[in-house]
Structure formats: C-alpha cells, structure tokens
PDB file of C-alpha atoms in Angstrom:
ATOM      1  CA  UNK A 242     114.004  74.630 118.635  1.00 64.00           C
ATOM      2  CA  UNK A 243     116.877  72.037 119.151  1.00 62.00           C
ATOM      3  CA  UNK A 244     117.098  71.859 115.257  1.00 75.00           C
ATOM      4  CA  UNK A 245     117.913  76.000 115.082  1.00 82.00           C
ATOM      5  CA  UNK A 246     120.122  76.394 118.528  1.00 83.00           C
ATOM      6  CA  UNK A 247     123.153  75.088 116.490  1.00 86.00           C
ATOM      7  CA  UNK A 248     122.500  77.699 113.686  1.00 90.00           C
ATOM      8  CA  UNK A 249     121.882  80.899 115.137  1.00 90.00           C
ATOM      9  CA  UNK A 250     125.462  82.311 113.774  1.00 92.00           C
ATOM     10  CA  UNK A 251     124.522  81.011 110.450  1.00 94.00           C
ATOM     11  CA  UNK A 252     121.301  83.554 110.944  1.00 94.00           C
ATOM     12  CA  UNK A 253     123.654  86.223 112.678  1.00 92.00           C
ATOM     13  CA  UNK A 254     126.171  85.852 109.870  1.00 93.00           C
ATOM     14  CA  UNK A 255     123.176  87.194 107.373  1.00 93.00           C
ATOM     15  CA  UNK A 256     122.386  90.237 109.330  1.00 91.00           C
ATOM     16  CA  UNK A 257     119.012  88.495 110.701  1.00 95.00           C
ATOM     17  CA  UNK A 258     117.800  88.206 114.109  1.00 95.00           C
ATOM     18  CA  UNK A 259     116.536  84.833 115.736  1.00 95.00           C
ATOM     19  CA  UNK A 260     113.406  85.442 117.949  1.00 96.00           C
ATOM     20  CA  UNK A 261     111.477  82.916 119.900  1.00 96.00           C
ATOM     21  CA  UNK A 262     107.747  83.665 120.642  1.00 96.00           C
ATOM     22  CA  UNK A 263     105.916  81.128 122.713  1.00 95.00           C
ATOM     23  CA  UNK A 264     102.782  81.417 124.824  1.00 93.00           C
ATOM     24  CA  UNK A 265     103.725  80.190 128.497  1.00 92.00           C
ATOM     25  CA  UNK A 266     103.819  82.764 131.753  1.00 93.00           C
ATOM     26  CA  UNK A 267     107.070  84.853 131.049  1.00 95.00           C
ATOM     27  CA  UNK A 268     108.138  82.588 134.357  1.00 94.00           C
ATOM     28  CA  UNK A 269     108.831  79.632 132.247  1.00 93.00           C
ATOM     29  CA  UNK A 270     111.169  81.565 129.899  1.00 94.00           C
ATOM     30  CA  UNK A 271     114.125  79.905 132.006  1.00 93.00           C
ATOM     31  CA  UNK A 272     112.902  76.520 131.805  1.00 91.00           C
ATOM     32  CA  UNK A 273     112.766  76.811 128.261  1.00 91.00           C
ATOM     33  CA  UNK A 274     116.293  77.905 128.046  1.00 91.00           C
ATOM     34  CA  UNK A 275     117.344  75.012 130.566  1.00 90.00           C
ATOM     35  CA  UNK A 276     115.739  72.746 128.429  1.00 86.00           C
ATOM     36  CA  UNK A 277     116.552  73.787 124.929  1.00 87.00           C
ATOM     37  CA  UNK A 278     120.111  75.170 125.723  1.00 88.00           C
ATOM     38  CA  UNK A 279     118.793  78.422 123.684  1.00 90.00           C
ATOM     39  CA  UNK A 280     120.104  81.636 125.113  1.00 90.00           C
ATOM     40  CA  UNK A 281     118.864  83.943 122.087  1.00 93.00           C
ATOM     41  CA  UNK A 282     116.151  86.189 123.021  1.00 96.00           C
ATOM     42  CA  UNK A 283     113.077  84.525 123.942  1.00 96.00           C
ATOM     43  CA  UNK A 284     109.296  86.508 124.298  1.00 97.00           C
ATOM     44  CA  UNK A 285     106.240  85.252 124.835  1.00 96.00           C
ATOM     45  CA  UNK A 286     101.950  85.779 124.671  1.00 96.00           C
ATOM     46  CA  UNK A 287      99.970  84.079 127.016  1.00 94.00           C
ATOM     47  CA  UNK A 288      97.201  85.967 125.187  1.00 95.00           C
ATOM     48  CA  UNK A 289      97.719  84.372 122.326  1.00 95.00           C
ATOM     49  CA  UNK A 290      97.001  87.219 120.207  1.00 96.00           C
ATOM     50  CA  UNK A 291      99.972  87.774 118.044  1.00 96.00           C
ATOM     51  CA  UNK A 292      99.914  83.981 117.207  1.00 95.00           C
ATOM     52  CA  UNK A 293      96.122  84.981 115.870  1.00 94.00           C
ATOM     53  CA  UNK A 294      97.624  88.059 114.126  1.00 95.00           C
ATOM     54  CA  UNK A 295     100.344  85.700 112.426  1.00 94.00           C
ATOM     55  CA  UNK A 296      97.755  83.496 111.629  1.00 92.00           C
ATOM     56  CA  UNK A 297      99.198  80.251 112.898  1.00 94.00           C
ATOM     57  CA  UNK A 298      96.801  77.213 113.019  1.00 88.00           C
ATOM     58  CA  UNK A 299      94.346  76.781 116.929  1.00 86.00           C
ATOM     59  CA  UNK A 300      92.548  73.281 116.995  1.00 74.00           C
ATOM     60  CA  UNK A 301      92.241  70.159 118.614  1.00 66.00           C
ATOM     61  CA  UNK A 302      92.624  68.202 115.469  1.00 67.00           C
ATOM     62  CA  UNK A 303      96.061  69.594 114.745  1.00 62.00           C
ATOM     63  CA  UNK A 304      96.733  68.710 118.521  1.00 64.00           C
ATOM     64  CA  UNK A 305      96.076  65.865 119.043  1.00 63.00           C
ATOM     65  CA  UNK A 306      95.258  64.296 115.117  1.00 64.00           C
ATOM     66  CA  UNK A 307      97.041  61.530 114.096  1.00 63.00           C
ATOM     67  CA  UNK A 308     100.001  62.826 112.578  1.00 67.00           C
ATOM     68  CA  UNK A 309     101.122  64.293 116.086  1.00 60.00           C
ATOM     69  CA  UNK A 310     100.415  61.032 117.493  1.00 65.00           C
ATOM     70  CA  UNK A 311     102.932  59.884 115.064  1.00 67.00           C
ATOM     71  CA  UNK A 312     105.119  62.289 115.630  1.00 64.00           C
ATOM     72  CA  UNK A 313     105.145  61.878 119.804  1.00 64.00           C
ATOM     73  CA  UNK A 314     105.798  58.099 119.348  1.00 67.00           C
ATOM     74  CA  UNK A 315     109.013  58.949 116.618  1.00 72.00           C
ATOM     75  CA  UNK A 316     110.361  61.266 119.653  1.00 64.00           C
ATOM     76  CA  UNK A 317     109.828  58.538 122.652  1.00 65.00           C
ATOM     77  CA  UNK A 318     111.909  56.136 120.233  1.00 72.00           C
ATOM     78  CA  UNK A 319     114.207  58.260 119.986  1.00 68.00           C
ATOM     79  CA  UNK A 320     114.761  58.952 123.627  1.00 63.00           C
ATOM     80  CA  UNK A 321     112.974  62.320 123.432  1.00 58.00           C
ATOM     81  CA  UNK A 322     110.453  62.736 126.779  1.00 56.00           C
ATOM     82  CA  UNK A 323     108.111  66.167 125.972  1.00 55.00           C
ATOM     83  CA  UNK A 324     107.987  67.485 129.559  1.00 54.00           C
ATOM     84  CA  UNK A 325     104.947  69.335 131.145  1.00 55.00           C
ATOM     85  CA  UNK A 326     103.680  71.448 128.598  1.00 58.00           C
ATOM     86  CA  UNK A 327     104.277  75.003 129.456  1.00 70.00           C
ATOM     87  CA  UNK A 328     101.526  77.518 127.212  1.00 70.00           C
ATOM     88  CA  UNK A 329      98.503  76.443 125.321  1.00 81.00           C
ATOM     89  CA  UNK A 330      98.088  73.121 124.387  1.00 82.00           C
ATOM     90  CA  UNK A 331      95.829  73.701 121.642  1.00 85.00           C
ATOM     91  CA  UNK A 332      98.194  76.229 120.019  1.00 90.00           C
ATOM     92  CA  UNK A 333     100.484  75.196 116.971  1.00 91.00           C
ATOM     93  CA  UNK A 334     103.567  77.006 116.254  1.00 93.00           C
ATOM     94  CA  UNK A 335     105.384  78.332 112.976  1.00 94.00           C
ATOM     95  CA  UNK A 336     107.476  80.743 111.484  1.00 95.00           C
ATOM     96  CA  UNK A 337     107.659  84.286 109.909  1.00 95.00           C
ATOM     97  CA  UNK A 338     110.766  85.721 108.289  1.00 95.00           C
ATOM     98  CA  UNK A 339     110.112  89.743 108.598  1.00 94.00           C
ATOM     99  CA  UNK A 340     112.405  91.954 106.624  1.00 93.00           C
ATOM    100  CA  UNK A 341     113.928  95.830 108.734  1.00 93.00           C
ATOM    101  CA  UNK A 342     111.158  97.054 105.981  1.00 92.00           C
ATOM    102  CA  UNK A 343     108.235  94.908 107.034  1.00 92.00           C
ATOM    103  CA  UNK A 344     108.536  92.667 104.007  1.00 91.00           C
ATOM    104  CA  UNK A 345     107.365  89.057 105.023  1.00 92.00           C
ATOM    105  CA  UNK A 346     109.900  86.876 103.132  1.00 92.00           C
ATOM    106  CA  UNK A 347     108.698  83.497 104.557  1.00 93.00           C
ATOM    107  CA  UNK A 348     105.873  82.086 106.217  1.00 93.00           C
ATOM    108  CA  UNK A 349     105.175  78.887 107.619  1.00 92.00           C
ATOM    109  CA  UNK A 350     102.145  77.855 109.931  1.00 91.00           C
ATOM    110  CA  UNK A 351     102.689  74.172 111.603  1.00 90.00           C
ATOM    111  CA  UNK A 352      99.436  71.964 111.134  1.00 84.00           C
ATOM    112  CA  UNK A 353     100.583  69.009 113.679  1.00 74.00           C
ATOM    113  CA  UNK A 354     103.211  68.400 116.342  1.00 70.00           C
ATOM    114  CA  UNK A 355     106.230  68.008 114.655  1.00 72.00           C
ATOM    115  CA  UNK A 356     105.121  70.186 111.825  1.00 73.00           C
ATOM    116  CA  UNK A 357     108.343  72.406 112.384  1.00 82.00           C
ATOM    117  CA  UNK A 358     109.992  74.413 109.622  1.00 88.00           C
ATOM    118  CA  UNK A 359     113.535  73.907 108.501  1.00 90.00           C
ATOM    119  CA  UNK A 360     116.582  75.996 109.551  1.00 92.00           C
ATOM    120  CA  UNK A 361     117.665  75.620 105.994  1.00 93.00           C
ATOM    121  CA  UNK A 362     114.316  77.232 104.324  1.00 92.00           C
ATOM    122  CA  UNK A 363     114.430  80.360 106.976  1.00 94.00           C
ATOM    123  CA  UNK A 364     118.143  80.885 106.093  1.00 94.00           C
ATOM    124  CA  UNK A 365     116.753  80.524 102.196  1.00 93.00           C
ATOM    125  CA  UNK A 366     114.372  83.308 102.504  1.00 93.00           C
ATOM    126  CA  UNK A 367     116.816  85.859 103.704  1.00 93.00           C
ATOM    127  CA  UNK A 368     119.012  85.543 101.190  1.00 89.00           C
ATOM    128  CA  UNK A 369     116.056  86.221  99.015  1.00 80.00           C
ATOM    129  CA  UNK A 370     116.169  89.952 100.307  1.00 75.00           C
ATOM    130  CA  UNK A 371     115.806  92.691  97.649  1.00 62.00           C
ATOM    131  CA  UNK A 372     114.157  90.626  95.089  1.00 60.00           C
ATOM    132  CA  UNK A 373     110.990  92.301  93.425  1.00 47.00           C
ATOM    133  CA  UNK A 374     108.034  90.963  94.824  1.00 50.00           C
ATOM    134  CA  UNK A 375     105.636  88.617  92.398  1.00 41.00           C
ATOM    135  CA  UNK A 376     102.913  90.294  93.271  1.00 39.00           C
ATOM    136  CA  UNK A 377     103.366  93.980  92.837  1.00 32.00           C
ATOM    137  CA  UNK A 378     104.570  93.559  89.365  1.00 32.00           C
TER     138      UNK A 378
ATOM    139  CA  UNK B 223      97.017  90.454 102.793  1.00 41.00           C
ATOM    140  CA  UNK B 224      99.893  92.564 101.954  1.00 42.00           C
ATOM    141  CA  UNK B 225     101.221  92.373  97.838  1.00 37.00           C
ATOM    142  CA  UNK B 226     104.828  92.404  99.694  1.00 42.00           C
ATOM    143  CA  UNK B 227     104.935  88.518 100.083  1.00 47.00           C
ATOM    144  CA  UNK B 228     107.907  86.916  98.475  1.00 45.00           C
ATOM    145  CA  UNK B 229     107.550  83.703  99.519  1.00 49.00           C
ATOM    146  CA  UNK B 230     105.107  81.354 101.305  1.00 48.00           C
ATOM    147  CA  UNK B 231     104.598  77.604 102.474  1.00 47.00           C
ATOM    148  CA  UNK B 232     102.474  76.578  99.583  1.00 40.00           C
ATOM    149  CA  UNK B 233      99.211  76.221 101.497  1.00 40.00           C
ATOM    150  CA  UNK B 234      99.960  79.152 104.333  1.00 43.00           C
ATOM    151  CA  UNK B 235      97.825  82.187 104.696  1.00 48.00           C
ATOM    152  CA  UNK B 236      99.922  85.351 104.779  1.00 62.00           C
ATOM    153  CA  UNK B 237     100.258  87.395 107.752  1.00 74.00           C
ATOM    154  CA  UNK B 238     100.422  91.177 107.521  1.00 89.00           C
ATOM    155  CA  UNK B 239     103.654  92.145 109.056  1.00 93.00           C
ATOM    156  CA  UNK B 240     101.399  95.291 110.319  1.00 93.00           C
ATOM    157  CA  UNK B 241      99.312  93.457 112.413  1.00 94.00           C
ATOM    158  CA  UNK B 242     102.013  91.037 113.706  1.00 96.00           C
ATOM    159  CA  UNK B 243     103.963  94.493 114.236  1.00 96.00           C
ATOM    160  CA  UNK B 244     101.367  96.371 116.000  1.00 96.00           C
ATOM    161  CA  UNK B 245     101.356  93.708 118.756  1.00 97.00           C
ATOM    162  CA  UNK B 246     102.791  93.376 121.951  1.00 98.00           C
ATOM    163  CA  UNK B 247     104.774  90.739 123.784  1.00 98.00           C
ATOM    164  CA  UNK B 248     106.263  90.094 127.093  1.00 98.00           C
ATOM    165  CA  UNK B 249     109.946  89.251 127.548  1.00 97.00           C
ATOM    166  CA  UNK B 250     111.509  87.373 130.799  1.00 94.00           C
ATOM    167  CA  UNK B 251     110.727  89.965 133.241  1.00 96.00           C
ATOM    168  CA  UNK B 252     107.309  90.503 132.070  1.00 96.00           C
ATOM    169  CA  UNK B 253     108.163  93.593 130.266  1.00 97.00           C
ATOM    170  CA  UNK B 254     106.147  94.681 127.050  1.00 98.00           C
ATOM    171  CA  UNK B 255     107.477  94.750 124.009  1.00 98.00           C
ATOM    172  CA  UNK B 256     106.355  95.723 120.671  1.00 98.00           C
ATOM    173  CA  UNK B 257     106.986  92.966 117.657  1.00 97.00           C
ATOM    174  CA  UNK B 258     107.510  95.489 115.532  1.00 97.00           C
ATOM    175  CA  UNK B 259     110.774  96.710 117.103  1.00 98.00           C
ATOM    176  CA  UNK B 260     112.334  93.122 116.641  1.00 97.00           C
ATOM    177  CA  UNK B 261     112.236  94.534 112.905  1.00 96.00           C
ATOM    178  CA  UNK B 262     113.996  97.694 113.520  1.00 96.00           C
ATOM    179  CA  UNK B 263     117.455  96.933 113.596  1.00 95.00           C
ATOM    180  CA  UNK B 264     117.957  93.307 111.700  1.00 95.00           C
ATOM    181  CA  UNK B 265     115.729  90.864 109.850  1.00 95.00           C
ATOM    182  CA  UNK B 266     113.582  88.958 112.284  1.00 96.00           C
ATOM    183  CA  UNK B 267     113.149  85.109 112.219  1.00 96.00           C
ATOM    184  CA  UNK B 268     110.054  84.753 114.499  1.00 97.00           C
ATOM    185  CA  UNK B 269     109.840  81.714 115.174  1.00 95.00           C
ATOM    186  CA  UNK B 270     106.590  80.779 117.146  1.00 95.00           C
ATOM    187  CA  UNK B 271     106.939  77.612 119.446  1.00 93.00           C
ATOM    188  CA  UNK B 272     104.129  75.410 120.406  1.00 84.00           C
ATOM    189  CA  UNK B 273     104.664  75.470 124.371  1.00 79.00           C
ATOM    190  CA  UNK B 274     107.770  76.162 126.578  1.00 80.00           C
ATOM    191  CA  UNK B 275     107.473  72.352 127.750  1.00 66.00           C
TER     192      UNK B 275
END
C-alpha cells in the first residue's frame, strides 16, 4: 500500500479508480489510513468471501513459508515494524484491474508476504483498454 | 472463467468479474456496498490487502 499512495493521480489521470479491499472490522479502516497515509476509498470483508470470489491464495504455507519469513526480516532491516495484524492472518492479498464493462484487464494473486504487485504493471493494464481480447478471437 | 481476460500474472487463476461483482462489502461505517458499483463509473484497481495491520 505505501508503494501505490504516491501514485493514485497517476491512476486518476487514466480515468481508473483506486480501491482498497481488506478483511479487518470496518473499525480498523482508520487505523489503516493512520498508518498508510492512504485517504482513497478503503472497504473491507471480514467474511472473506469476495477474496474467495477473486480467487486470491488462503494457507498457512503462504503465511508463514519461508519466503515471508524472508520478506519480514528485509522489512525489520529496513526499519519497517508490521503492527498488530488487523483481518485474517491466513489471508493473502492481490490485485484485480476491472474495466466500467466488467473486462478483467489484470490479475494478480500474492503467494507470500511481500508478494505485492507493482504500481507500474496496474497502470500497464489500463492502458491496455480496448484491445481485442486473445481469447475470443 | 470468462474469455474477456486480457491479461494475467502468468500462473494466476482468473476471477470472473461477475462473481467478484455480485458481492458485497462494507465501507467505514459498516455500510454495504456492492463491488460491482466500484465498476460503474471508472476502471477499478482492487487492490486486496493482506490485513489492516
């Protein structure tokens, strides 16, 4: 999240939307904000449902397998202290890039901690609007 | 899954922008809202967060 905060006019500048999902208690919506500085809209689903319907990855492995590990000790060298985690642990995150006519452009399902897309490959996949999809040809 | 993918992460499964639509999520206030309206008015960028921590 720190990585897109300093790009959301890049996303505004191509007609798009920026919408955070996460799965805490709607309470913690603030915190989130305090913490990430992000003041674009932010939703969330403690049910986890839509994160099932997006098909984004649920396990211990990708929780807690090494390559988070890795990941959590690169962030406490760098400074960077995860606080009290605020929504299911076991959940990972990622990204989909949803066209006005329900075209998914982009998808990206995170398979460890740290697993995040790039700001630069969601602002790629909106300019690829209006381009015949591969499939349906 | 849908034929309208463009693009995907090479080893991602698709989601159906139907489904994902169809559900519902809570804002700040604990309000329901459909994903699908997020859709309505501009391209969405959804991006799904591990934990608010």
């Amino acid at each position: 999240m720190v990585q897109l905060q300093p790009r959301v006019r890049e996303f505004e500048a191509k007609g798009a939307g920026l919408f955070v999902i996460g799965s805490g208690l709607p309470q913690y919506i603030e915190g989130f904000r305090d913490t990430t500085g992000y003041t674009g809209p932010v939703y969330t689903d403690p049910s986890l449902k839509v994160f099932e319907k997006a098909q984004l990855v649920r396990s211990v492995r990708a929780t807690f397998g090494l390559r988070s590990v890795l990941h959590g000790l690169e962030n406490l060298k760098k400074g960077h202290r995860q606080g009290k985690a605020q929504g299911d642990m076991l959940q990972q995150g990622g990204a989909l890039v949803i066209a006005q006519d329900g075209t998914v452009l982009f998808a990206h399902q995170s398979n460890a901690g740290g697993d995040n897309v790039s700001p630069t490959a969601l602002l790629s996949a909106l300019e690829r609007r209006g381009m015949a999809p591969p499939d349906s040809q | 899954m849908d034929n309208e993918t463009l693009l995907r992460s090479p080893t991602v499964s698709v989601a159906s922008s139907r489904e994902v639509g169809a559900m519902t999520v809570l804002n700040g206030a604990g309000e329901p809202v459909e994903v699908a309206s997020l859709w309505t008015e501009v391209d969405a960028v959804l991006v799904f967060v591990r934990h608010f921590g």
